[in-house]
Amino acid sequence: MIPVLIVLNAGSSSLKFQVFDLQDGEEPRLVWKGLYEGLGGSAHFLVKDTNSALLDEMTWGSGDRFGHEEALIHLVSWLSQFKDDRKPVAIGHRVVHGGEAFSSPVLVDEAIIKKLETLVPLAPLHQPHNLEPIRIVRRRLPGMPQVACFDTAFHQTQSDIASLFALPREMRESGVRRYGFHGLSYDYIASVLKDYDPRLKEGRVIVAHLGNGASLCAFKDGVSIATTMGFSALDGLPMGTRCGAIDAGVVFFMLREMKLSPEAAERMLYTKSGLLGVSGLSNDMRVLRTNAGTNADAKRAIDLFVYRITREIGSLVAALGGLDGLVFTAGIGENDVATRAEVIAGLAWAGLTLDAAANSAGGPRISTGSGPTAWVIPTNEELVIARQTRSVLGAAQARLAS
Ligand code: AMP
């Protein structure tokens, strides 16, 4: 029997999953990955093997009332058909917010769920969806160990000053501070830097996680010392549909002068802004690149994205006191040759020089010369969840055995 871990990443209408084999002393090994989308409406399931070959798919009509609970039950029964001699031994969950209490992954019990629920106001659009499958599994598979892995935890190494807003002290005491996100992605990059260049592990490195969500993180000696996202995942860089950092006065203007409700203002900032809002066309970088030659607003959206990344990198170089390496990752960072070239062109002052041929080829190293190096490194958040889940499980089993 091969023990397997299930890694879950739940959204409002989607459930992404990956299944990892666990063998003693080895890195968890991905065997299948898939997703349910359109949950609560017309749901669709698909699962692929590690060569991206489709293994199975299924669609449900909107009358089927197929939601997260039905998806989890379906997944477990699908696994029982396909698992050969495999047996799920634990489930690892991506949980966006660990607040101040959780600086590392944790084995979930009733008390932990209650604590995680108190963090919902800090991430109202994500945390409830992350917690729902945890509750469903506790109800439907009560003996199954579950581990919560946090997007905020990687940033707990930041100094008090780096995480402080210039607000009255009672705000800090209420938990209003910079937390930072994309920590599972940064954790993965930190774990593989040495394989690309051993000097980066101890160096001053900026990682640009540029996907539909986007942020930058400054690493010193492999740990986070500053990041562009703050209290919420709205802060920092413009993103696919999120605005990134804006003057807080804009929110008062929206509420007071434009008479928007808080919910409508929130919706605008989270879902109608960023690349989509500026271009009026799309949140998808591929669509914007295709249209930038003929559509001035598509070009403006890309130009603003690149300008803000370059400016924020300048700020993080100051926080680090210099720069040894720059890493691009996530959908845009890993795939968009032009974004990487434009960002590096804007960083000539920091000594970065693009290797255009290597950049077109996708790296991994895309810089030349003796200055800071630039890299393309694919991220793997699910593997970090699998690693963390195994390590928490191992520690719990060791406690039981002693
Ligand atoms: P993620 O959230 O990491 O999945 O990244 C999504 C973003 O990556 C979207 O803006 C996509 O347009 C972008 N992306 C994915 N593939 C490519 C590609 N081949 N070229 C440019 N952008 C891409």
XYZ file of C-alpha atoms and ligand atoms in Angstrom:
425
model
C 0.000 0.000 0.000
C 1.354 3.404 -0.974
C 0.227 6.182 1.388
C -0.886 9.326 -0.462
C -1.521 12.912 0.528
C -4.318 14.974 -0.971
C -3.541 18.675 -1.333
C -6.563 20.983 -1.631
C -6.789 24.598 -2.724
C -10.391 25.764 -2.444
C -11.872 28.907 -3.994
C -15.412 30.279 -4.033
C -16.549 28.048 -6.911
C -13.523 25.863 -7.470
C -11.568 23.108 -5.774
C -8.086 22.326 -7.076
C -6.451 19.132 -5.884
C -3.213 17.237 -6.232
C -2.411 13.730 -5.061
C 1.124 12.888 -3.872
C 2.709 9.506 -3.178
C 4.567 9.352 0.125
C 7.617 7.102 0.273
C 9.931 6.984 3.274
C 12.753 9.504 3.100
C 11.738 10.834 -0.334
C 10.184 14.080 -1.506
C 6.361 13.692 -1.887
C 5.828 12.654 -5.526
C 2.951 14.091 -7.563
C 0.789 11.458 -9.243
C -2.449 13.209 -10.264
C -3.759 16.730 -10.359
C -7.132 18.134 -11.215
C -9.893 20.529 -10.406
C -13.582 21.059 -9.945
C -14.828 24.359 -11.324
C -18.237 25.970 -11.571
C -19.198 24.529 -8.157
C -22.720 25.499 -7.159
C -23.631 25.939 -10.841
C -22.681 23.899 -13.847
C -19.752 21.982 -12.319
C -16.915 20.401 -14.256
C -14.294 17.924 -13.010
C -11.065 16.978 -14.702
C -7.976 15.107 -13.607
C -4.610 14.668 -15.329
C -1.494 12.644 -14.776
C 1.999 14.133 -14.446
C 2.378 14.251 -18.238
C -0.798 16.387 -18.406
C -2.655 13.514 -20.090
C -6.368 13.687 -19.294
C -7.394 10.712 -17.125
C -11.010 11.526 -16.534
C -13.556 14.337 -16.733
C -17.179 14.874 -15.894
C -19.785 17.640 -16.030
C -22.862 18.240 -13.863
C -25.851 20.413 -14.758
C -26.856 23.453 -12.726
C -29.830 21.452 -11.344
C -27.485 18.892 -9.747
C -26.651 21.150 -6.759
C -23.043 20.027 -7.010
C -21.011 22.090 -4.530
C -17.819 21.713 -2.481
C -19.233 18.896 -0.332
C -20.313 16.877 -3.368
C -16.916 17.546 -4.996
C -15.020 16.201 -1.973
C -17.188 13.089 -1.807
C -16.732 12.587 -5.535
C -12.952 13.024 -5.214
C -12.678 10.404 -2.476
C -14.763 7.933 -4.491
C -12.808 8.739 -7.666
C -9.598 8.015 -5.761
C -10.980 4.694 -4.577
C -11.463 3.711 -8.246
C -8.094 4.963 -9.465
C -5.831 4.634 -6.489
C -4.591 1.066 -7.255
C -2.966 0.205 -3.961
C -2.943 3.824 -2.751
C -4.532 5.031 0.471
C -5.078 8.685 1.457
C -3.457 9.248 4.862
C -3.902 13.010 5.234
C -5.223 16.143 3.548
C -3.208 19.366 3.334
C -5.114 22.608 2.788
C -4.036 25.970 1.522
C -5.326 28.537 4.029
C -4.725 32.117 3.063
C -4.530 33.663 6.540
C -2.762 32.379 9.635
C -2.894 35.747 11.428
C -0.353 36.332 14.184
C -1.014 32.987 15.864
C 0.140 30.624 13.103
C 3.720 30.982 11.982
C 3.882 27.386 10.731
C 1.514 24.692 9.427
C -0.758 23.067 11.971
C -2.704 19.829 12.492
C -6.361 20.835 12.488
C -8.725 20.091 15.357
C -11.910 21.772 16.534
C -10.040 24.440 18.533
C -7.832 25.276 15.535
C -10.873 25.619 13.257
C -12.400 28.057 15.755
C -9.193 30.119 15.783
C -9.036 30.114 11.977
C -12.654 31.286 11.849
C -11.706 34.361 13.898
C -9.386 35.339 11.018
C -12.236 35.490 8.458
C -12.568 39.298 8.865
C -8.899 39.616 7.826
C -9.500 37.760 4.531
C -13.265 37.742 3.980
C -13.071 36.803 0.308
C -10.720 33.827 0.713
C -10.648 32.420 4.264
C -14.276 31.131 4.337
C -13.691 29.131 1.120
C -10.438 27.702 2.513
C -12.152 26.609 5.743
C -15.212 25.033 4.128
C -13.504 21.832 2.888
C -11.792 21.448 6.278
C -15.194 21.367 7.966
C -16.645 19.051 5.329
C -13.790 16.553 5.743
C -14.162 16.623 9.544
C -17.847 15.841 9.128
C -17.610 13.238 6.374
C -14.194 11.640 7.079
C -13.774 12.270 10.817
C -10.594 10.191 11.225
C -8.685 11.872 8.388
C -5.775 14.041 9.633
C -5.884 17.532 8.115
C -3.110 20.116 8.036
C -3.615 23.844 7.406
C -0.744 25.503 5.490
C -0.699 29.281 5.490
C 0.098 31.877 2.826
C 1.071 34.361 5.523
C 3.438 32.159 7.554
C 6.570 32.635 5.424
C 6.559 36.360 6.249
C 6.631 35.952 10.029
C 10.395 36.524 9.873
C 9.833 40.202 9.029
C 10.842 42.795 11.575
C 8.333 44.723 13.659
C 9.082 47.854 11.628
C 8.612 46.112 8.265
C 5.166 44.897 9.349
C 3.967 48.115 11.001
C 1.471 50.646 9.591
C 1.766 54.258 10.790
C -1.603 54.027 12.570
C -2.522 54.541 16.231
C -1.197 51.792 18.508
C -4.599 50.290 19.214
C -4.896 49.404 15.510
C -1.731 47.290 15.693
C -3.087 45.686 18.855
C -6.253 44.746 16.894
C -4.134 42.845 14.375
C -3.989 45.620 11.750
C -0.479 45.155 10.375
C 1.273 44.012 7.237
C 1.065 40.197 6.943
C 2.100 39.432 3.363
C 0.818 36.595 1.160
C 1.987 34.112 -1.541
C 4.098 32.587 1.241
C 3.727 29.004 -0.029
C 5.156 30.078 -3.383
C 8.023 31.985 -1.731
C 8.726 29.011 0.529
C 9.135 26.806 -2.558
C 11.468 29.290 -4.269
C 13.530 29.629 -1.056
C 13.883 25.835 -0.962
C 15.286 25.562 -4.501
C 17.470 28.692 -4.789
C 20.584 26.718 -3.881
C 19.998 24.367 -6.845
C 20.199 27.342 -9.227
C 23.053 29.248 -7.574
C 24.355 28.472 -4.060
C 25.202 32.160 -3.549
C 21.525 33.100 -3.773
C 20.663 31.118 -0.654
C 22.644 33.534 1.515
C 22.203 36.545 -0.752
C 19.845 39.479 -1.208
C 17.152 38.202 -3.544
C 13.866 39.634 -4.795
C 11.248 37.148 -5.948
C 8.546 38.424 -8.303
C 5.458 36.199 -8.039
C 3.582 37.508 -11.078
C 0.343 35.632 -11.679
C -3.281 36.670 -11.577
C -2.359 37.677 -8.031
C 1.038 39.378 -7.905
C 3.530 40.355 -5.237
C 7.240 40.767 -4.604
C 9.220 39.434 -1.679
C 12.707 40.422 -0.506
C 14.743 37.480 0.839
C 17.849 37.887 2.955
C 19.578 34.587 3.847
C 16.569 32.777 2.378
C 13.941 34.380 4.646
C 11.384 37.126 4.017
C 12.354 40.586 5.227
C 9.784 42.634 3.255
C 6.938 42.094 0.802
C 4.561 44.234 -1.248
C 1.278 42.753 0.007
C 0.213 43.950 3.425
C -2.916 43.590 5.540
C -4.851 42.114 2.637
C -4.116 40.584 -0.749
C -5.172 43.911 -2.326
C -1.937 45.732 -1.554
C 1.233 46.231 -3.571
C 1.381 45.540 -7.304
C -1.569 45.931 -9.671
C -2.879 42.418 -10.454
C -5.236 40.715 -12.880
C -8.340 42.278 -11.347
C -7.033 43.833 -8.087
C -5.872 47.420 -7.829
C -2.709 46.982 -5.741
C -1.597 49.843 -3.501
C -3.785 52.931 -3.770
C -4.168 55.989 -1.580
C -6.610 55.079 1.242
C -8.299 58.422 0.472
C -9.671 56.883 -2.741
C -11.800 54.531 -0.641
C -13.355 57.451 1.284
C -14.062 59.188 -2.019
C -15.785 56.038 -3.320
C -17.913 55.723 -0.189
C -18.709 59.384 0.498
C -18.803 61.095 -2.883
C -19.650 58.214 -5.222
C -22.061 56.737 -2.636
C -20.787 53.196 -3.242
C -21.630 50.662 -0.551
C -18.581 49.078 1.171
C -19.427 45.844 -0.674
C -19.547 47.586 -4.076
C -16.276 49.404 -3.360
C -14.660 46.132 -2.304
C -15.949 44.416 -5.435
C -14.502 47.173 -7.609
C -11.083 47.006 -5.951
C -10.869 43.199 -5.963
C -12.602 42.195 -9.193
C -12.831 45.137 -11.603
C -9.454 46.829 -11.251
C -5.846 45.949 -12.104
C -5.046 44.861 -15.659
C -8.757 44.355 -16.365
C -9.793 47.767 -15.050
C -7.081 49.766 -16.808
C -7.351 47.913 -20.129
C -11.142 47.576 -20.095
C -10.358 44.399 -22.025
C -8.988 41.499 -19.985
C -7.138 40.391 -16.863
C -5.202 37.870 -18.965
C -1.697 38.978 -19.902
C -1.775 36.877 -23.090
C -4.840 38.768 -24.349
C -3.257 42.115 -23.451
C 0.016 41.288 -25.217
C -1.865 40.170 -28.325
C -3.812 43.440 -28.434
C -1.195 45.924 -27.186
C -0.130 46.883 -30.727
C -3.586 48.144 -31.668
C -5.297 48.856 -28.349
C -3.791 51.794 -26.415
C -5.550 50.827 -23.173
C -4.153 47.282 -23.283
C -0.683 48.800 -23.683
C -1.287 51.244 -20.791
C -2.319 48.382 -18.497
C 0.888 46.476 -19.287
C 3.012 49.622 -18.985
C 1.526 50.389 -15.561
C 2.091 46.781 -14.413
C 5.760 46.888 -15.470
C 6.277 50.402 -14.052
C 4.874 49.419 -10.660
C 6.931 46.216 -10.518
C 10.108 48.138 -11.348
C 9.371 50.854 -8.782
C 8.556 48.371 -6.029
C 11.731 46.423 -6.799
C 13.631 49.684 -6.246
C 12.001 49.984 -2.823
C 12.905 46.384 -1.906
C 16.506 46.872 -3.101
C 16.688 49.702 -0.542
C 15.200 47.434 2.169
C 17.804 44.765 1.326
C 20.712 47.208 1.034
C 21.560 45.908 -2.454
C 20.653 43.107 -4.828
C 22.265 39.773 -5.720
C 19.446 38.086 -7.589
C 15.977 38.574 -9.081
C 13.623 35.620 -9.619
C 10.513 35.599 -11.827
C 7.790 33.056 -11.075
C 4.031 32.244 -11.504
C 1.977 32.501 -14.721
C 3.292 35.821 -16.060
C 6.733 35.565 -14.451
C 7.327 32.085 -15.866
C 5.847 32.665 -19.321
C 5.792 36.286 -20.409
C 9.155 36.976 -22.056
C 8.300 40.632 -22.686
C 7.363 41.444 -19.072
C 10.675 40.004 -17.857
C 12.625 41.946 -20.513
C 10.846 45.221 -19.698
C 11.327 44.863 -15.941
C 15.044 44.075 -16.342
C 15.470 47.002 -18.764
C 14.102 49.267 -16.011
C 16.652 47.891 -13.551
C 19.862 48.688 -15.483
C 20.691 51.132 -12.677
C 20.878 48.153 -10.295
C 23.428 46.440 -12.566
C 21.037 43.938 -14.183
C 21.699 43.029 -17.821
C 19.287 40.898 -19.836
C 20.443 37.821 -21.737
C 17.807 38.157 -24.463
C 18.349 34.709 -25.969
C 18.165 32.973 -22.570
C 15.061 35.019 -21.728
C 13.323 33.937 -24.952
C 14.281 30.345 -24.176
C 12.701 30.618 -20.702
C 15.919 30.602 -18.641
C 16.640 29.463 -16.035
C 19.329 32.207 -15.907
C 18.312 35.219 -18.028
C 21.057 37.736 -17.165
C 24.608 38.260 -18.327
C 27.539 40.165 -16.864
C 28.961 40.384 -13.381
C 26.046 42.240 -11.746
C 23.032 40.719 -9.973
C 21.662 37.617 -11.693
C 18.095 37.153 -12.958
C 16.254 33.836 -13.085
C 13.039 32.133 -14.150
C 12.053 29.510 -11.567
C 8.661 27.741 -11.812
C 6.873 27.779 -8.479
C 5.174 24.786 -6.831
C 2.867 25.779 -3.981
C 1.191 22.368 -3.828
C 4.507 20.613 -3.232
C 5.136 22.945 -0.281
C 1.712 22.026 1.144
C 2.558 18.325 0.662
C 5.958 18.800 2.353
C 4.434 20.724 5.258
C 1.579 18.236 5.654
C 3.980 15.318 5.794
C 6.206 17.061 8.284
C 3.302 17.970 10.614
C 1.935 14.423 10.297
C 5.365 12.932 11.073
C 5.726 15.130 14.155
C 2.218 14.153 15.364
C 2.940 10.444 14.861
C 6.267 10.791 16.710
C 4.429 12.457 19.623
C 1.899 9.604 19.726
C 4.643 6.974 19.622
C 6.685 8.518 22.456
P -1.354 32.299 -12.410
O -2.284 33.061 -11.523
O -0.009 32.054 -11.796
O -1.962 31.057 -12.995
O -1.057 33.259 -13.672
C -2.081 33.720 -14.533
C -1.503 34.781 -15.453
O -0.403 34.214 -16.189
C -2.488 35.333 -16.487
O -2.344 36.735 -16.611
C -2.030 34.665 -17.760
O -2.312 35.451 -18.884
C -0.540 34.617 -17.551
N 0.072 33.655 -18.464
C -0.065 32.313 -18.456
N 0.597 31.770 -19.517
C 1.157 32.815 -20.188
C 1.954 32.933 -21.373
N 2.312 31.847 -22.072
N 2.349 34.182 -21.748
C 1.987 35.255 -21.043
N 1.237 35.222 -19.940
C 0.831 34.024 -19.517
